[in-house]
């Protein structure tokens, strides 16, 4: 699909996420029949940030729907750091808990690095512990490979699943990741390298950002800046994946100016309904993966 007049194929992330959730539900039922208990995911939310409350509720509902037991800890905003670390230790030791997710951001008196690092890597369904991030950085973690060690962050894993599902060639492709966060940009670069893409990581301080982005066959926008990506930054026919979830006065807005970029791109994910639903689906997949590894 090239040519200036073409309009991009819009990728149905919600549909792909539903497929993943269905596959996970089958795996959960099989594992529960074998082990005598369903996989369990513990979620921890400190304080009452409204956006975090919505995210955690969605995660819990998706778990229940897939047959995963959801164990939720809603902690007061005044919870002390040592109390939170004690809870993480308790969950690490609880045999009925296969995955632990501490919702970020935490209130300012908590050190998120310390809390994340306290989670047992085998239960780290966010893939954020230094152990799991290190396995990915070393090219030893995988998304598709059940035998690969480690757990991979959900949003980057969701991006890779979209590409796989849509049959978008990654091997040998020029992939540009716009953003370098611990949750998305960095781990996604690792996954794309593992999938044999030629990967460039750029960010808001990159010189000639438009020039770098416009070389991409595959452009992933994860900078957290509303509508940062405009048509002159996109190679005609490129695949554009929008990870942005910016809450603005106009509602939820991606990092890509969807209406103008869709006139240039070959395929594009919308916001909402693109990468967002995949993050939750891959959380379910990671929980099943953690539970299988622990049952083995
Ligand atoms: N806050 C926003 N996204 C995430 C996520 O993927 N995991 C956690 N733990 N917190 C988040």
Coordinates of C-alpha atoms in Angstrom, one line a residue, residues 23-32 34-35 37 39 98 122 144 146 151 284-296:
X23 CA -6.3 -18.4 24.2
X24 CA -5.2 -17.5 27.7
X25 CA -8.6 -18.6 29.1
X26 CA -8.1 -22.0 27.5
X27 CA -4.6 -22.3 28.9
X28 CA -5.9 -21.2 32.4
X29 CA -8.6 -23.8 32.4
X30 CA -6.1 -26.6 31.4
X31 CA -3.6 -25.5 34.0
X32 CA -6.3 -25.2 36.7
X34 CA -3.9 -30.1 36.2
X35 CA -2.8 -28.2 39.3
X37 CA -6.2 -24.3 41.5
X39 CA -3.6 -19.0 38.5
X98 CA 1.5 -16.4 40.6
X122 CA 9.3 -15.4 38.9
X144 CA 6.5 -16.4 21.9
X146 CA 7.5 -20.6 26.4
X151 CA 8.8 -12.2 31.8
X284 CA -3.1 -12.2 31.4
X285 CA -0.6 -14.1 29.2
X286 CA 2.2 -13.2 31.5
X287 CA 0.2 -14.4 34.5
X288 CA -0.5 -17.7 32.8
X289 CA 3.2 -18.0 31.8
X290 CA 4.3 -17.3 35.4
X291 CA 1.8 -19.9 36.8
X292 CA 2.9 -22.5 34.3
X293 CA 6.6 -22.0 35.2
X294 CA 5.8 -22.3 38.9
X295 CA 3.7 -25.4 38.4
X296 CA 6.4 -27.1 36.3

